Amino acid sequence: QQKVQQSPESLTVSEGAMASLNCTFSDGTSNNFRWYRQHSAKGLEVLVSIFSDGEKEEGRFTAHLNRANLHVSLHIREPQPSDSAVYLCAVRANSAGNKLTFGIGTRVLVRP
Amino acid sequence: EAAVTQSPRSKVAVTGGKVTLSCHQTNNHDYMYWYRQDTGHGLRLIHYSYVADSTEKGDIPDGYKASRPSQENFSLILELASLSQTAVYFCASSDALGAQDTQYFGPGTRLLVL
C-alpha cells in the first residue's frame, strides 16, 4: 500500500526567503503528483501538478520530481504571510487504481 | 475552475443518530469523492462514484454509505454516527480518473459526534 510521508512537519520562514518542502512515496509505479494548499478551515487548493521527472513551475511554486529516488519537493519562492497554510502532497499510482494517497502535510508559517 | 460546494459546513450530531452530508458540483465532472481528514492522518478516501446511481468503496468505507442521485450531487450518509466519525469531511470532483486529471475540493464539513 502506498505510503506518502512529508517533511518537515512544520516550517517557519521569513517573508521573502525560500521555503522547501519534501515528500517521499513508496510506490514506484506512481505517475501523478500534486501539491495542495489548505488554509485553516478551508478546502484544498491545487498549486502544482507534475507527471514526469524534472521541474514544474506555477507562479511562485515549483515542484521537483525524482521518481528514481521516490521524492517530490515543493519550493515556494518569495513566500508571503498569506502563504501560511498546511501544504499537502498527493500521489497517484497505477497499482492503487489511480486513487490519490495524501501525506499528513507540512504546516508553513511565514513571518513578516 | 471547478466549483464544489458542501452542506452543512459544520454539524453536531449525537451518537447513534443519522447524518447526511451533501456535495454539489457545477462543472459537469463524472467523478466525485468523499474523504475524511483527521489529525495525524492524510486525507483518506471513503467512497467515490464515476457515474450517477453508482458508488464505489474507497479505502475506509465501513460505517458510511454514499449516494449519487445525479451527476451533480453526491451524499455521504452515516446511518449510526459514532464518536470515531468526528472529523472534517471533504468532497471532491474530477473529470476522469486518468493519470493527469485534477481533483477539485469543496470547503469541507466539520462533523462533531457527541
XYZ file of C-alpha atoms in Angstrom:
226
model
C 0.000 0.000 0.000
C 1.274 3.431 -0.953
C 2.856 5.419 1.843
C 3.347 9.146 1.459
C 5.457 10.955 4.028
C 6.088 14.668 4.257
C 8.830 16.595 5.987
C 9.284 18.715 7.913
C 6.097 18.583 9.993
C 6.246 22.336 10.355
C 8.329 25.125 8.923
C 8.719 28.781 9.805
C 10.262 31.091 7.241
C 10.696 34.807 6.916
C 8.824 36.681 4.254
C 10.848 36.622 1.049
C 13.012 33.620 1.955
C 12.700 30.379 0.011
C 10.604 27.631 1.604
C 11.304 23.996 0.728
C 9.014 21.065 1.480
C 9.686 17.379 0.923
C 7.521 14.392 0.082
C 8.578 10.764 -0.283
C 6.423 7.972 -1.631
C 6.772 4.214 -1.624
C 5.138 3.004 -4.841
C 7.463 3.072 -7.809
C 4.528 2.988 -10.253
C 3.386 6.423 -9.073
C 2.789 8.690 -12.034
C 0.900 11.725 -10.828
C 1.984 14.133 -8.118
C 0.190 17.176 -6.794
C 0.765 19.770 -4.163
C -2.288 21.251 -2.464
C -2.528 24.162 -0.051
C -5.058 24.157 2.775
C -5.765 27.339 4.646
C -7.283 26.904 8.068
C -10.927 25.821 7.891
C -10.935 25.928 4.121
C -10.774 23.486 1.281
C -7.792 22.377 -0.697
C -6.341 24.488 -3.471
C -4.207 22.753 -6.086
C -0.881 24.541 -6.534
C 1.116 22.468 -8.985
C 0.847 19.111 -10.712
C 3.811 17.188 -12.076
C 3.856 13.950 -14.053
C 7.457 13.449 -15.220
C 10.890 13.819 -13.709
C 12.248 17.304 -13.539
C 10.769 20.631 -12.626
C 7.332 22.239 -12.998
C 6.723 25.870 -12.132
C 3.377 27.512 -11.419
C 3.923 31.127 -10.412
C 5.937 31.191 -7.174
C 5.529 27.437 -6.670
C 7.960 24.947 -8.195
C 7.758 21.165 -7.901
C 10.747 18.903 -8.451
C 10.203 15.215 -9.130
C 12.769 12.420 -8.948
C 10.938 9.141 -9.309
C 14.078 7.048 -9.001
C 14.559 8.499 -5.524
C 10.807 8.319 -4.789
C 10.879 12.010 -3.962
C 8.960 15.121 -4.905
C 9.555 18.547 -3.426
C 7.835 21.913 -3.431
C 9.685 25.218 -3.331
C 7.920 28.458 -2.571
C 9.707 31.482 -3.911
C 9.331 34.779 -2.009
C 6.741 33.437 0.440
C 4.242 35.889 1.873
C 2.267 35.792 5.117
C -0.778 34.783 3.078
C 1.083 31.586 2.149
C 0.849 30.445 5.769
C -1.114 27.204 5.492
C -0.810 23.431 5.506
C 0.726 22.000 2.343
C -0.354 18.539 1.278
C 1.416 16.180 -1.079
C -0.830 13.815 -3.044
C 0.397 10.880 -5.112
C -1.405 8.635 -7.562
C -0.203 5.197 -8.607
C -1.469 2.735 -11.183
C -1.234 -0.043 -8.628
C -3.677 1.872 -6.386
C -6.320 2.084 -9.073
C -5.275 5.642 -9.772
C -6.581 6.769 -6.405
C -4.831 9.600 -4.599
C -2.827 8.981 -1.424
C -2.186 12.042 0.716
C 0.577 12.894 3.114
C -0.211 14.354 6.536
C 1.020 17.758 5.490
C 3.596 20.388 6.370
C 2.418 23.419 8.310
C 4.121 26.542 6.978
C 4.238 29.828 8.844
C 5.548 32.867 7.010
C 6.640 35.662 9.328
C 6.599 39.276 8.124
C -12.062 26.433 -12.034
C -14.168 23.663 -10.503
C -16.884 24.729 -8.101
C -17.679 22.208 -5.399
C -19.965 23.135 -2.535
C -20.770 21.219 0.624
C -23.536 21.433 3.175
C -23.693 21.788 6.030
C -20.330 23.434 6.735
C -20.443 22.161 10.285
C -22.654 19.844 12.254
C -23.008 18.448 15.736
C -24.590 15.007 15.870
C -25.451 12.578 18.626
C -24.067 9.070 18.820
C -26.390 6.667 17.055
C -28.088 9.353 15.036
C -28.226 9.606 11.266
C -26.123 12.189 9.482
C -26.225 13.156 5.825
C -23.528 15.298 4.257
C -24.236 16.766 0.852
C -21.993 17.766 -2.013
C -22.830 19.593 -5.223
C -20.611 20.338 -8.206
C -21.377 22.502 -11.194
C -18.618 21.507 -13.565
C -20.055 18.520 -15.323
C -17.456 16.208 -13.757
C -18.036 12.484 -13.890
C -16.079 11.554 -10.762
C -16.930 12.552 -7.219
C -15.228 11.575 -3.965
C -15.669 11.710 -0.228
C -12.615 11.964 2.044
C -12.173 12.403 5.745
C -9.339 14.294 7.388
C -8.152 13.568 10.905
C -5.267 14.971 12.876
C -2.242 12.811 12.236
C -3.658 11.293 9.056
C -3.681 12.394 5.470
C -6.993 12.624 3.693
C -8.467 9.148 3.360
C -10.913 8.081 0.686
C -14.278 6.824 1.939
C -16.386 6.387 -1.205
C -16.297 7.587 -4.762
C -18.509 7.499 -7.809
C -17.903 7.726 -11.536
C -21.494 7.786 -12.717
C -24.924 8.641 -11.366
C -26.689 5.874 -9.434
C -23.430 4.052 -8.778
C -20.929 4.262 -5.945
C -17.666 2.504 -5.134
C -15.939 1.782 -1.862
C -12.775 3.638 -1.105
C -10.132 2.769 1.453
C -12.196 3.265 4.626
C -15.886 2.657 3.756
C -17.007 0.967 6.972
C -19.750 2.895 8.746
C -20.522 5.039 5.706
C -22.880 4.849 2.758
C -22.875 7.030 -0.316
C -25.499 8.092 -2.790
C -25.109 9.628 -6.244
C -28.614 10.537 -7.430
C -27.365 12.750 -10.249
C -24.105 13.784 -11.849
C -24.055 16.964 -9.770
C -24.864 15.562 -6.341
C -23.085 13.118 -4.078
C -24.091 12.451 -0.478
C -22.330 10.723 2.387
C -24.576 9.011 4.912
C -23.727 7.952 8.423
C -26.632 5.712 9.451
C -25.455 5.325 13.056
C -22.967 8.059 13.856
C -20.163 7.143 16.240
C -17.613 9.156 18.185
C -14.841 7.900 15.909
C -16.509 9.594 12.945
C -15.734 13.043 14.300
C -13.606 14.535 11.543
C -13.565 17.029 8.707
C -15.132 15.645 5.547
C -14.163 16.814 2.091
C -15.916 16.242 -1.177
C -14.053 16.448 -4.465
C -14.794 16.086 -8.140
C -12.741 15.387 -11.218
C -13.256 14.984 -14.897
C -11.852 11.460 -15.023
C -9.682 9.034 -13.152
C -6.882 9.268 -15.611
C -3.269 9.884 -14.799
C -3.415 13.609 -15.312
C -6.823 14.638 -14.048
C -7.129 17.086 -11.145
C -9.430 16.673 -8.183
C -11.115 19.869 -7.051
C -12.172 20.050 -3.440
C -15.052 21.611 -1.580
C -14.570 23.695 1.582
C -15.175 20.774 3.948
C -17.744 19.876 6.590
C -16.657 19.764 10.192
C -18.583 16.989 11.976
C -18.593 16.571 15.730
C -20.264 13.466 17.121
C -21.091 13.624 20.816
